[in-house]
PDB file of C-alpha atoms in Angstrom:
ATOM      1  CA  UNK Y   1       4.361   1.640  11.449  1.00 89.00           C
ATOM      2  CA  UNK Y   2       6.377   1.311  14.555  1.00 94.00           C
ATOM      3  CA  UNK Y   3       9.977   2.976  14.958  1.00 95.00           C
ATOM      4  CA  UNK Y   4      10.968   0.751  17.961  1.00 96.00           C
ATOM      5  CA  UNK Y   5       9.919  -2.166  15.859  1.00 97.00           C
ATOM      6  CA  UNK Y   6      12.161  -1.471  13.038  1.00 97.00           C
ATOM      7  CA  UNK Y   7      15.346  -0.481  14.829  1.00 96.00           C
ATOM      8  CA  UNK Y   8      15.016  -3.806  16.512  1.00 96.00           C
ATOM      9  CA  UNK Y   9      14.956  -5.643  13.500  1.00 97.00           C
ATOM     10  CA  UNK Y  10      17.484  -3.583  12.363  1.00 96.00           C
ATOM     11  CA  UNK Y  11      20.100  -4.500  15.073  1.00 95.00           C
ATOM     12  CA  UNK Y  12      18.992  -7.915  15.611  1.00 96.00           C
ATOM     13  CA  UNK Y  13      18.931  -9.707  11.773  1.00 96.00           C
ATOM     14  CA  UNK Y  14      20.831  -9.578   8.615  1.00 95.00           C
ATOM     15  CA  UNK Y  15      20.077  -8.658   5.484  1.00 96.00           C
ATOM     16  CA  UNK Y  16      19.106 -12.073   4.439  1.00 96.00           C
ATOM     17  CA  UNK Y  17      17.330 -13.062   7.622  1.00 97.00           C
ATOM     18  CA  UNK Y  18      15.546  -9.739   6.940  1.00 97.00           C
ATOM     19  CA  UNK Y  19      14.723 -10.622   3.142  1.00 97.00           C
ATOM     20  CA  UNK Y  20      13.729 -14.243   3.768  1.00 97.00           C
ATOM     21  CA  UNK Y  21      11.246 -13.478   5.928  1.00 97.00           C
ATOM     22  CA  UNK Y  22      10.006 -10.097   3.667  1.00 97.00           C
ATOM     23  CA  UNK Y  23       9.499 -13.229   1.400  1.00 97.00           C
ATOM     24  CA  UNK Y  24       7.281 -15.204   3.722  1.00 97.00           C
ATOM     25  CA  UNK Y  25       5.029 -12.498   4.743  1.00 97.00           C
ATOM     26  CA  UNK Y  26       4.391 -11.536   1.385  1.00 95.00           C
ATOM     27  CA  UNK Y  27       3.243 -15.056   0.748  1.00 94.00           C
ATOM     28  CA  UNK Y  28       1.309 -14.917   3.486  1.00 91.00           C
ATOM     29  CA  UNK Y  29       3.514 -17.304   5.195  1.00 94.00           C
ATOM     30  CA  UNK Y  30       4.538 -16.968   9.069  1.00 94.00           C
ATOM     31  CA  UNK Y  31       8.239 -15.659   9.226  1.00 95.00           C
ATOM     32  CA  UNK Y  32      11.432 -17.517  10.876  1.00 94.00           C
ATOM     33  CA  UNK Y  33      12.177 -14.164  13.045  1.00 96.00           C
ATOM     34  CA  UNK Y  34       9.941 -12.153  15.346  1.00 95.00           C
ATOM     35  CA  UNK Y  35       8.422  -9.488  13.904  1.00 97.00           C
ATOM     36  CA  UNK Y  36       6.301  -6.845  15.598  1.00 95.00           C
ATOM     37  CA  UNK Y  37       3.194  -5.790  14.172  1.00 95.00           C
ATOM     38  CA  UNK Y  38      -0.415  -5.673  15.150  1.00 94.00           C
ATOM     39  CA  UNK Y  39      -1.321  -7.895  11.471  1.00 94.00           C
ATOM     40  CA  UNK Y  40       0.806  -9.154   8.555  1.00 94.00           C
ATOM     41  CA  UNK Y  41       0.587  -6.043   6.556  1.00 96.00           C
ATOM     42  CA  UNK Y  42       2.307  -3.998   9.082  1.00 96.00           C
ATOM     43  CA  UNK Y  43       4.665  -6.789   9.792  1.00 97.00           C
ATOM     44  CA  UNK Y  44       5.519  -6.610   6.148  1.00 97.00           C
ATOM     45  CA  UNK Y  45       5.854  -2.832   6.121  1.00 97.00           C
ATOM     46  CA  UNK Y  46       8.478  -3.135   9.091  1.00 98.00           C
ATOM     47  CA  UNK Y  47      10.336  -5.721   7.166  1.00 98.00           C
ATOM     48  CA  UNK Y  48      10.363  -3.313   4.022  1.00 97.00           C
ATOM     49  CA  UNK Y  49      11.299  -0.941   6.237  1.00 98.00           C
ATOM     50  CA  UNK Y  50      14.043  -2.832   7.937  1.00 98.00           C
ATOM     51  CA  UNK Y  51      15.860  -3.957   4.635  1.00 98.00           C
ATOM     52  CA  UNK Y  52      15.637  -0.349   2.969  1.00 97.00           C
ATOM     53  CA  UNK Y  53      17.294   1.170   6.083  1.00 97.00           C
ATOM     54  CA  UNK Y  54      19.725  -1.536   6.514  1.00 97.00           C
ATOM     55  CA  UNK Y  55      20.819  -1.557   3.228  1.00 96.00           C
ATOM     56  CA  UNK Y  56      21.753   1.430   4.061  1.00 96.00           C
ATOM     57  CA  UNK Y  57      23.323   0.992   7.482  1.00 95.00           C
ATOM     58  CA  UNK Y  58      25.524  -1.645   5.669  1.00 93.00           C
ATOM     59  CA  UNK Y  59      26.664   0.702   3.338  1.00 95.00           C
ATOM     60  CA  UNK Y  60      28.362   2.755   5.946  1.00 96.00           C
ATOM     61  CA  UNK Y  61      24.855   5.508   6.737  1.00 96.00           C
ATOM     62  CA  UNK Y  62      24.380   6.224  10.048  1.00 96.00           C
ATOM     63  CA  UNK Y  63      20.968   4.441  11.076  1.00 95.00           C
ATOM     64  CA  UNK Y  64      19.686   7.947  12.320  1.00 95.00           C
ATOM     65  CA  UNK Y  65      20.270   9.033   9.129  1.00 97.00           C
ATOM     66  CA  UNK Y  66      18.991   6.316   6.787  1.00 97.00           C
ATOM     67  CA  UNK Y  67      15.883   6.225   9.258  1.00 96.00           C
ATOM     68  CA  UNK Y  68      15.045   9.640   8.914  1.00 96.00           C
ATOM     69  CA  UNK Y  69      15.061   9.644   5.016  1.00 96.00           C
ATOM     70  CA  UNK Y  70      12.847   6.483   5.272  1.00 96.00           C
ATOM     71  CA  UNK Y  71       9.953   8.126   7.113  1.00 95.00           C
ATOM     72  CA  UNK Y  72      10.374  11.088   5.282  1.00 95.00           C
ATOM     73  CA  UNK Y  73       9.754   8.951   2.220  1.00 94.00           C
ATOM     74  CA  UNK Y  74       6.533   7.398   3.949  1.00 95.00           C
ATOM     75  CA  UNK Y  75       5.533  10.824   4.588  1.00 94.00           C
ATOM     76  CA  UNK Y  76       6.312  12.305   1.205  1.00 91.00           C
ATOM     77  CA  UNK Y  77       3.454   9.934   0.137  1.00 92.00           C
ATOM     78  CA  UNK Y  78       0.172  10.285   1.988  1.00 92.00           C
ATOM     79  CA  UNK Y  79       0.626  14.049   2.604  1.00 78.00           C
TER      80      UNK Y  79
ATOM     81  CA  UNK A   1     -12.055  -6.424 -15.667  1.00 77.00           C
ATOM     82  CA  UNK A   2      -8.591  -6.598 -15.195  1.00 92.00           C
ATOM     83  CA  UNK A   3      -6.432  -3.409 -12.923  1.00 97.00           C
ATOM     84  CA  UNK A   4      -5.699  -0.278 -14.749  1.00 97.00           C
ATOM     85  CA  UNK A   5      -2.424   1.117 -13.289  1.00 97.00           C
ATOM     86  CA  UNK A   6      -3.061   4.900 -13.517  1.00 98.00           C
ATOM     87  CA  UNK A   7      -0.329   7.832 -12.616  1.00 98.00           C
ATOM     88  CA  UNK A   8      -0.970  11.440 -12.736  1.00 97.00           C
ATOM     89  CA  UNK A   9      -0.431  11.339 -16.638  1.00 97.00           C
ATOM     90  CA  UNK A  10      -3.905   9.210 -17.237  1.00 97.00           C
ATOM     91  CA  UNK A  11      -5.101   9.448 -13.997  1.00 97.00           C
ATOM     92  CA  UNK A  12      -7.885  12.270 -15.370  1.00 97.00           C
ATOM     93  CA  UNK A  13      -8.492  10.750 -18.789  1.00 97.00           C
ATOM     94  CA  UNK A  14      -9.432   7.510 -16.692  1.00 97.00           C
ATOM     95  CA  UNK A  15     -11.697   8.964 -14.832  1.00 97.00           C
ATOM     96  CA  UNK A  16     -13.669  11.070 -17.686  1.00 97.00           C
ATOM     97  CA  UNK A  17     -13.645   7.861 -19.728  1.00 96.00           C
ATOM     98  CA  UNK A  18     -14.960   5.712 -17.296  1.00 97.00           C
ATOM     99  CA  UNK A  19     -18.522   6.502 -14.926  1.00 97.00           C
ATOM    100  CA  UNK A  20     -17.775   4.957 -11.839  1.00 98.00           C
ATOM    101  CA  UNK A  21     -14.439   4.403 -10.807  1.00 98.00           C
ATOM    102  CA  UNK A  22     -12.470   2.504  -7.770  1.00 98.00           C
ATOM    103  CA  UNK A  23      -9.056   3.679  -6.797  1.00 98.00           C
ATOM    104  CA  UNK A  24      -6.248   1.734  -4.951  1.00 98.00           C
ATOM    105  CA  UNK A  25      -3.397   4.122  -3.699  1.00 98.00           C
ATOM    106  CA  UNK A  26      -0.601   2.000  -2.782  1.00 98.00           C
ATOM    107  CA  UNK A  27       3.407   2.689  -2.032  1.00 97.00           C
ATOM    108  CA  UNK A  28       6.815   0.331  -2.660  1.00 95.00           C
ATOM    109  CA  UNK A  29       7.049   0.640   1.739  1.00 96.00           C
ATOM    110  CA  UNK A  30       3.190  -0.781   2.390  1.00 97.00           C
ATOM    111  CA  UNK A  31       3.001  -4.260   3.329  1.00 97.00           C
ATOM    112  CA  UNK A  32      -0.842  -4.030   3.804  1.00 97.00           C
ATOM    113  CA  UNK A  33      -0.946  -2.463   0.478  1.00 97.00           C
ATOM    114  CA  UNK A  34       1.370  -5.514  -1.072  1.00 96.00           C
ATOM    115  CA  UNK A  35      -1.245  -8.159   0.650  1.00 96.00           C
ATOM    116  CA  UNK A  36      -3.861  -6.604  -1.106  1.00 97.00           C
ATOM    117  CA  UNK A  37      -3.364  -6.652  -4.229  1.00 96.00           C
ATOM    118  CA  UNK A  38      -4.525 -10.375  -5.400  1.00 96.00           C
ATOM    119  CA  UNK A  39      -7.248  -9.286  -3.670  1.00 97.00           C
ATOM    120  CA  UNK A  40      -7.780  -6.087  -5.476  1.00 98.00           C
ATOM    121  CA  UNK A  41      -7.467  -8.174  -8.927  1.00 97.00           C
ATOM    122  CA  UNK A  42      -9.903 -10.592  -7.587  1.00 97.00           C
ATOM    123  CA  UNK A  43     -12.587  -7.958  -7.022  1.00 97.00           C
ATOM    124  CA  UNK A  44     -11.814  -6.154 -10.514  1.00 97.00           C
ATOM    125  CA  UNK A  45     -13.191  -9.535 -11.865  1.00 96.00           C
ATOM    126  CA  UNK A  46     -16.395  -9.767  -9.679  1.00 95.00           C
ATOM    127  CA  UNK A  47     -19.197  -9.889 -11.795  1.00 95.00           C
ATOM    128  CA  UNK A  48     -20.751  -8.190  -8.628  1.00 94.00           C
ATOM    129  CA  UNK A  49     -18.729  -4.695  -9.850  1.00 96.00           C
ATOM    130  CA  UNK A  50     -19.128  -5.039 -13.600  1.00 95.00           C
ATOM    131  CA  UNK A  51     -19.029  -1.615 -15.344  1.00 95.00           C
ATOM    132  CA  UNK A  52     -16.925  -0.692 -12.448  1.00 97.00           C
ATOM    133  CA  UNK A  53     -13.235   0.752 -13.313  1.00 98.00           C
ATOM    134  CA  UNK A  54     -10.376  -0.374 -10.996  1.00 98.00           C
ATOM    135  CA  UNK A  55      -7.314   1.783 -11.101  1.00 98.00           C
ATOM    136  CA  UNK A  56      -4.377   1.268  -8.794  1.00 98.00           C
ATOM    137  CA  UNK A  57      -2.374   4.512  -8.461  1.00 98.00           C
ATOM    138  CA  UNK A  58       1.188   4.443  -7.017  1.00 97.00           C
ATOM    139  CA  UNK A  59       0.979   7.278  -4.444  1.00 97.00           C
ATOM    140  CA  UNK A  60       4.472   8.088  -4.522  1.00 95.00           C
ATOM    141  CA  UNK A  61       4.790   9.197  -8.040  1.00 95.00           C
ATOM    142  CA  UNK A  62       1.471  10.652  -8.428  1.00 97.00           C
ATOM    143  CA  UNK A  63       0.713  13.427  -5.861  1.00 96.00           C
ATOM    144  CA  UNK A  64      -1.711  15.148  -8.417  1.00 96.00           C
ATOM    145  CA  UNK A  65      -4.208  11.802  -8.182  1.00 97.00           C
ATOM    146  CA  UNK A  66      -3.405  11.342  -4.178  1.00 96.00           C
ATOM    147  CA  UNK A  67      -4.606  14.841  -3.751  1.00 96.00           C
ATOM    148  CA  UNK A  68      -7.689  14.433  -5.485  1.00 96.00           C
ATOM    149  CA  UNK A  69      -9.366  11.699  -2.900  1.00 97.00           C
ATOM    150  CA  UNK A  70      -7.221  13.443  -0.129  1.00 96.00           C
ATOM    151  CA  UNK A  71      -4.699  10.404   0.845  1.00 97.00           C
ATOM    152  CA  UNK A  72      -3.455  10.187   3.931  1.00 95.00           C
ATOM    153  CA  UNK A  73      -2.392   6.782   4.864  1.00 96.00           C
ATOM    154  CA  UNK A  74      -2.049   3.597   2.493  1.00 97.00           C
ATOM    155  CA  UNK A  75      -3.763   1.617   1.454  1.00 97.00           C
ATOM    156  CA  UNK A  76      -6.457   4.232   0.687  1.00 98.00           C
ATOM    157  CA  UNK A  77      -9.165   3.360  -0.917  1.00 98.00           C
ATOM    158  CA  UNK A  78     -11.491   5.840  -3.512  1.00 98.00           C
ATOM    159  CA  UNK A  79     -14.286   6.209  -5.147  1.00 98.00           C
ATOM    160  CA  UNK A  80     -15.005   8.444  -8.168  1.00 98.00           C
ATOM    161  CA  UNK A  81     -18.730   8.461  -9.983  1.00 97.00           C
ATOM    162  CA  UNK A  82     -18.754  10.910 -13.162  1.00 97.00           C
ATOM    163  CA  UNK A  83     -14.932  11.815 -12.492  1.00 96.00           C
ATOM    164  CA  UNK A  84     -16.009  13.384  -8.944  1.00 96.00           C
ATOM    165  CA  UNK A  85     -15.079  11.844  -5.396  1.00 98.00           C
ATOM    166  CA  UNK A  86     -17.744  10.665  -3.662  1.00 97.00           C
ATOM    167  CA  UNK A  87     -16.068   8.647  -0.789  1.00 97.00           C
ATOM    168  CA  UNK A  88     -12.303   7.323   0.131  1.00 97.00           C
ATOM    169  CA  UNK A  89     -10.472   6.284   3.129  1.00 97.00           C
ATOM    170  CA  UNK A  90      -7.600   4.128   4.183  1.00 97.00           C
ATOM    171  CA  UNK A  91      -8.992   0.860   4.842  1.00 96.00           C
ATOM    172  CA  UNK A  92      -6.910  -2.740   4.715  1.00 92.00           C
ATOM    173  CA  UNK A  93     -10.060  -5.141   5.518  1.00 95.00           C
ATOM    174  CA  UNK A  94     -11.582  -6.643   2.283  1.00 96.00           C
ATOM    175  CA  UNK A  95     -15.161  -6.077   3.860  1.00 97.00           C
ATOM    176  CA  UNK A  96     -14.671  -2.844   4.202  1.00 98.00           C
ATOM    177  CA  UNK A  97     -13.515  -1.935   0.585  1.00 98.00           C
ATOM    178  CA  UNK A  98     -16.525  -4.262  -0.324  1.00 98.00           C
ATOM    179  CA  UNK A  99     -18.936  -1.876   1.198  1.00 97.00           C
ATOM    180  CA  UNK A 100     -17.496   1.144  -0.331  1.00 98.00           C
ATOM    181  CA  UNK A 101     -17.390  -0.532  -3.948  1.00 97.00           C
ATOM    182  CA  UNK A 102     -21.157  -1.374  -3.651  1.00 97.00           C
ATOM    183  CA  UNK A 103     -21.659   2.489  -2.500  1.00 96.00           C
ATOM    184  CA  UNK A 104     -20.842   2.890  -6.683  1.00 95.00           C
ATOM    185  CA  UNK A 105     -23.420   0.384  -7.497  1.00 85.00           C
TER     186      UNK A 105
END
């Protein structure tokens, strides 16, 4: 999972250009939008990871914020 | 066989009831662990692995299971023979978790 990756998605796509291509990936399909990633799976993960934190950016968090409590999630599950 | 979906509830039980065992630990935020799962299902039905258990454990709401094969990235793959670990890692390539599978055979 890489940070730089996300934020760019972040700033760069909407919420439905975000979900749309969520949707591709997960049908192993290739995505309308650029996304980062050395294979599909983490390409998926940073679209997961794009949506939760802009869902949250769009509800008025700071992005700082929203990404901190989304890799403390990741973490909070493999440690 | 089909997937079991364990949790730290049954997670135990599973593993007493059944001799050899293969865990998936998987979270909501892994896309590897999302691409894997037909796969996983596909594999449960192998007649390769019959009398093998497949459990997928959510590692987010079961930190009593993760600890027990010692996850620390997803998707991590397990496996338990007699309810005890013998081997687990994180692994995304279907060869791989092939190879550990057999390892139960």
């Amino acid at each position: 999972m890489k940070i730089p990756v996300i934020k760019k998605l972040v700033e760069t796509y909407s919420l439905e250009e975000l979900q749309a291509a969520e949707e591709a990936l997960a049908e192993e399909q290739q995505p309308t939008i650029e996304i980062g990633g050395d294979d599909e799976g983490e390409q998926l993960t940073h679209a997961f990871a794009a949506i939760w934190i802009k869902e949250k950016v769009d509800a008025g968090e700071d992005f700082k914020v929203a990404l901190r409590a989304y890799t403390s999630m990741v973490r909070g599950s493999i440690s | 066989m089909a997937v079991i979906d364990a949790n730290d509830s049954n997670f135990q039980e599973l593993l007493s009831q059944n001799d050899k065992v293969v865990v998936k630990y998987f979270a909501g935020w892994c896309g590897s662990c999302r691409l894997f799962k037909p796969k996983f299902k596909r594999l449960s039905g192998d007649e390769r692995f019959e009398g093998i258990a497949f459990l997928d454990v959510n590692a987010e709401e079961s930190p009593e299971a993760r600890a027990l094969a010692g996850v620390n990235n997803l998707p991590f793959f397990a496996i338990f023979k007699d309810g005890k670990l013998v081997e687990g890692g994180p692994m995304s390539k279907e060869d791989a978790v092939v190879e550990l599978i057999e390892k139960l055979k």
